Short mmCIF file of C-alpha atoms in Angstrom, two decimals:
data_model
loop_
_atom_site.label_atom_id
_atom_site.label_comp_id
_atom_site.label_asym_id
_atom_site.label_seq_id
_atom_site.Cartn_x
_atom_site.Cartn_y
_atom_site.Cartn_z
CA UNK A 19 101.51 87.75 66.10
CA UNK A 20 101.57 87.21 69.85
CA UNK A 21 101.11 83.59 70.84
CA UNK A 22 100.80 82.25 74.36
CA UNK A 23 100.47 78.49 74.60
CA UNK A 24 99.81 76.91 77.95
CA UNK A 25 100.48 73.28 78.79
CA UNK A 26 100.64 70.96 81.74
CA UNK A 27 97.05 70.98 82.90
CA UNK A 28 95.88 67.68 84.33
CA UNK A 29 93.65 65.87 86.80
CA UNK A 30 95.40 65.78 90.17
CA UNK A 31 94.43 64.66 93.64
CA UNK A 32 93.96 67.16 96.46
CA UNK A 33 97.21 67.91 98.25
CA UNK A 34 99.37 67.06 95.24
CA UNK A 35 101.49 69.36 93.08
CA UNK A 36 101.44 70.38 89.44
CA UNK A 37 103.42 72.76 87.24
CA UNK A 38 101.84 74.48 84.26
CA UNK A 39 103.87 76.20 81.59
CA UNK A 40 103.39 78.89 78.97
CA UNK A 41 105.43 79.22 75.78
CA UNK A 42 105.45 82.76 74.43
CA UNK A 43 106.26 83.99 70.95
CA UNK A 44 105.65 86.91 68.65
CA UNK A 45 106.93 89.61 71.01
CA UNK A 46 109.98 90.48 73.07
CA UNK A 47 109.24 88.34 76.09
CA UNK A 48 111.67 89.99 78.48
CA UNK A 49 110.15 93.42 77.84
CA UNK A 50 106.92 92.42 79.53
CA UNK A 51 105.56 91.35 82.89
CA UNK A 52 103.47 88.22 82.76
CA UNK A 53 100.55 86.88 84.76
CA UNK A 54 98.46 83.82 85.45
CA UNK A 55 94.70 84.33 85.57
CA UNK A 56 92.29 81.50 86.24
CA UNK A 57 88.64 80.85 85.58
CA UNK A 58 86.66 78.06 87.16
CA UNK A 59 84.16 76.53 84.72
CA UNK A 60 81.16 78.81 84.46
CA UNK A 61 82.66 81.37 86.83
CA UNK A 62 84.44 84.72 86.60
CA UNK A 63 88.06 85.68 86.14
CA UNK A 64 90.46 85.51 89.08
CA UNK A 65 93.98 86.89 88.98
CA UNK A 66 96.44 84.39 90.42
CA UNK A 67 99.91 85.87 90.14
CA UNK A 68 102.05 88.40 88.30
CA UNK A 69 105.81 88.59 87.66
CA UNK A 70 107.92 91.48 86.43
CA UNK A 71 110.12 91.24 83.36
CA UNK A 72 113.27 90.37 85.31
CA UNK A 73 111.57 88.34 88.06
CA UNK A 74 112.45 91.10 90.49
CA UNK A 75 108.89 91.75 91.62
CA UNK A 76 106.07 89.31 92.15
CA UNK A 77 102.50 89.34 93.39
CA UNK A 78 100.07 86.65 94.42
CA UNK A 79 96.38 86.47 95.18
CA UNK A 80 95.67 85.76 98.83
CA UNK A 81 93.97 82.51 97.84
CA UNK A 82 97.23 81.02 96.50
CA UNK A 83 99.95 82.80 98.43
CA UNK A 84 102.30 80.32 100.06
CA UNK A 85 101.14 77.48 97.81
CA UNK A 86 101.82 78.71 94.27
CA UNK A 87 105.06 80.03 92.80
CA UNK A 88 105.34 81.93 89.53
CA UNK A 89 108.60 81.96 87.60
CA UNK A 90 109.95 82.70 84.15
CA UNK A 91 112.88 81.79 81.95
CA UNK A 92 113.53 84.65 79.57
CA UNK A 93 116.08 82.61 77.63
CA UNK A 94 113.31 80.13 76.81
CA UNK A 95 110.48 82.68 76.47
CA UNK A 96 108.57 80.69 79.05
CA UNK A 97 106.40 81.33 82.08
CA UNK A 98 105.63 78.79 84.77
CA UNK A 99 103.29 78.27 87.69
CA UNK A 100 104.22 75.73 90.32
CA UNK A 101 101.13 74.76 92.27
CA UNK A 102 101.52 72.89 95.56
CA UNK A 103 98.97 71.66 98.10
CA UNK A 104 96.26 71.79 95.49
CA UNK A 105 92.64 72.07 96.60
CA UNK A 106 89.35 71.38 94.89
CA UNK A 107 88.75 75.12 94.66
CA UNK A 108 91.87 75.48 92.50
CA UNK A 109 90.03 73.67 89.69
CA UNK A 110 89.99 76.07 86.75
CA UNK A 111 91.32 77.00 83.37
CA UNK A 112 94.67 78.70 83.88
CA UNK A 113 95.45 81.46 81.38
CA UNK A 114 98.87 82.87 80.63
CA UNK A 115 98.47 86.60 80.17
CA UNK A 116 100.77 89.31 78.79
CA UNK A 117 101.04 92.66 80.56
CA UNK A 118 101.49 95.78 78.47
CA UNK A 119 104.39 96.92 80.68
CA UNK A 120 107.51 95.51 82.28
CA UNK A 121 106.22 95.76 85.85
CA UNK A 122 103.30 93.61 86.90
CA UNK A 123 101.32 96.07 89.02
CA UNK A 124 98.93 98.73 87.82
CA UNK A 125 98.53 97.90 84.13
CA UNK A 126 96.27 95.99 81.79
CA UNK A 127 96.50 92.81 79.75
CA UNK A 128 96.63 92.77 75.97
CA UNK A 129 97.05 89.08 75.12
CA UNK A 130 95.72 85.86 76.59
CA UNK A 131 96.54 82.22 75.95
CA UNK A 132 93.85 79.64 75.33
CA UNK A 133 94.23 78.20 78.81
CA UNK A 134 95.06 74.83 80.32
CA UNK A 135 92.60 72.98 82.54
CA UNK A 136 93.61 71.95 86.03
CA UNK A 137 91.17 69.67 87.80
CA UNK A 138 91.71 68.86 91.46
CA UNK A 139 89.69 65.86 92.52
CA UNK A 140 90.10 62.52 94.22
CA UNK B 23 84.18 87.96 96.82
CA UNK B 24 85.61 90.57 94.49
CA UNK B 25 86.09 94.11 95.78
CA UNK B 26 85.23 95.40 92.32
CA UNK B 27 81.45 95.13 92.24
CA UNK B 28 79.53 94.61 89.01
CA UNK B 29 75.87 93.73 88.47
CA UNK B 30 75.57 90.01 87.58
CA UNK B 31 73.47 90.73 84.51
CA UNK B 32 72.09 93.47 82.29
CA UNK B 33 69.89 93.27 79.25
CA UNK B 34 68.61 95.43 76.45
CA UNK B 35 66.82 95.29 73.14
CA UNK B 36 68.63 95.62 69.82
CA UNK B 37 69.50 99.23 69.11
CA UNK B 38 69.25 100.32 72.73
CA UNK B 39 71.96 101.64 75.02
CA UNK B 40 73.05 99.72 78.10
CA UNK B 41 75.54 100.51 80.81
CA UNK B 42 77.51 98.23 83.09
CA UNK B 43 78.80 99.64 86.34
CA UNK B 44 81.90 98.72 88.31
CA UNK B 45 82.28 100.03 91.84
CA UNK B 46 85.71 100.13 93.41
CA UNK B 47 87.36 101.96 96.27
CA UNK B 48 90.11 104.40 97.14
CA UNK B 49 92.67 101.60 97.15
CA UNK B 50 92.12 100.77 93.50
CA UNK B 51 90.73 102.88 90.69
CA UNK B 52 88.97 105.30 93.06
CA UNK B 53 92.29 107.04 93.57
CA UNK B 54 95.51 106.52 91.65
CA UNK B 55 94.96 103.48 89.48
CA UNK B 56 93.06 103.00 86.26
CA UNK B 57 90.21 100.66 85.41
CA UNK B 58 90.11 98.47 82.33
CA UNK B 59 87.40 96.42 80.67
CA UNK B 60 87.37 93.02 78.94
CA UNK B 61 84.80 91.23 76.82
CA UNK B 62 84.53 87.44 76.89
CA UNK B 63 82.29 85.35 74.65
CA UNK B 64 81.35 81.86 75.86
CA UNK B 65 84.12 79.37 75.20
CA UNK B 66 86.68 82.03 74.27
CA UNK B 67 89.37 83.99 76.04
CA UNK B 68 88.87 87.56 77.26
CA UNK B 69 89.58 90.44 74.91
CA UNK B 70 90.69 93.91 75.96
CA UNK B 71 87.87 96.35 75.33
CA UNK B 72 88.87 99.53 77.16
CA UNK B 73 92.11 100.50 78.89
CA UNK B 74 93.17 103.49 80.93
CA UNK B 75 89.57 104.18 82.04
CA UNK B 76 88.29 105.42 78.68
CA UNK B 77 90.58 104.39 75.81
CA UNK B 78 89.48 101.99 73.09
CA UNK B 79 92.17 99.81 71.53
CA UNK B 80 92.44 99.85 67.78
CA UNK B 81 89.75 97.68 66.23
CA UNK B 82 87.19 98.02 69.01
CA UNK B 83 83.88 99.42 67.83
CA UNK B 84 83.08 103.00 68.82
CA UNK B 85 79.75 101.69 70.08
CA UNK B 86 81.74 100.85 73.21
CA UNK B 87 82.71 103.66 75.55
CA UNK B 88 83.63 104.01 79.19
CA UNK B 89 83.85 106.58 81.91
CA UNK B 90 85.10 106.89 85.42
CA UNK B 91 84.11 109.19 88.26
CA UNK B 92 85.78 108.58 91.58
CA UNK B 93 85.30 104.95 92.50
CA UNK B 94 82.55 104.33 89.97
CA UNK B 95 83.34 103.21 86.44
CA UNK B 96 80.86 102.52 83.68
CA UNK B 97 80.96 100.76 80.36
CA UNK B 98 78.37 101.88 77.83
CA UNK B 99 77.29 100.03 74.73
CA UNK B 100 75.16 101.89 72.21
CA UNK B 101 73.25 100.52 69.24
CA UNK B 102 73.04 97.13 70.95
CA UNK B 103 73.53 94.15 68.64
CA UNK B 104 73.01 90.44 69.16
CA UNK B 105 76.76 89.93 68.72
CA UNK B 106 77.38 91.99 71.87
CA UNK B 107 76.04 89.18 74.04
CA UNK B 108 78.99 88.31 76.23
CA UNK B 109 80.44 88.63 79.70
CA UNK B 110 82.10 91.92 80.61
CA UNK B 111 84.72 92.34 83.33
CA UNK B 112 86.31 95.38 84.89
CA UNK B 113 89.88 95.15 86.19
CA UNK B 114 92.21 97.28 88.28
CA UNK B 115 95.14 97.08 90.67
CA UNK B 116 94.55 97.32 94.40
CA UNK B 117 97.29 98.78 96.55
CA UNK B 118 95.96 97.52 99.87
CA UNK B 119 95.82 93.95 98.56
CA UNK B 120 98.93 94.41 96.42
CA UNK B 121 97.18 92.51 93.70
CA UNK B 122 95.19 92.68 90.51
CA UNK B 123 91.43 92.58 90.81
CA UNK B 124 88.67 91.62 88.43
CA UNK B 125 85.06 92.46 88.94
CA UNK B 126 82.70 89.53 89.24
CA UNK B 127 81.60 89.94 85.64
CA UNK B 128 78.36 91.05 84.02
CA UNK B 129 76.46 88.90 81.56
CA UNK B 130 74.90 91.03 78.80
CA UNK B 131 71.78 89.62 77.19
CA UNK B 132 70.35 91.11 74.02
CA UNK B 133 66.61 90.55 74.10
#
């Protein structure tokens, strides 16, 4: 069974940094691209970033480009999102999401974690 | 503002058929790329409902179907049931943005 378990969500002040993590199990992690998708409370889904299986290709939403960095450690079956210069509008549940393919662009998502809440507020 | 446009809400009575539209463009599923659909119940994570424009994953009820014509995709739900009340999202890849897009979501209410 695929399991994606996020951690690291917290209350942080605007302008500060935070790293959230995702521990994956139940599938061959380095066969799949991975993504972060966020959802502000009561709002819709917003794709944040995607990373190919070997970290060779990456994509970011315009709203986070230059501030967020996605990475993975295939030896640890883990995905990360480093978030810098956080803003109030970054407040959301952050979901770790499994792509059906090894490249991040053009596919769909077949498994989602339960999410970790990031709250940006002073 | 999402460039995949969905109606904010739709509703229907039990047993009826409803459709949810998703309008894209030539830089996403209007040309090369596919559109996919997800269902999300309140307080839960999204679940894949349709992939590759029209394909139902194993385990998804055949009351759910989808179509695509050009830059317009539609999700249809027949024999509406109270348990279908949820939010529905379309998703595609956009080459001009070089990013993944979700529609704004449609809240389905069963009257």
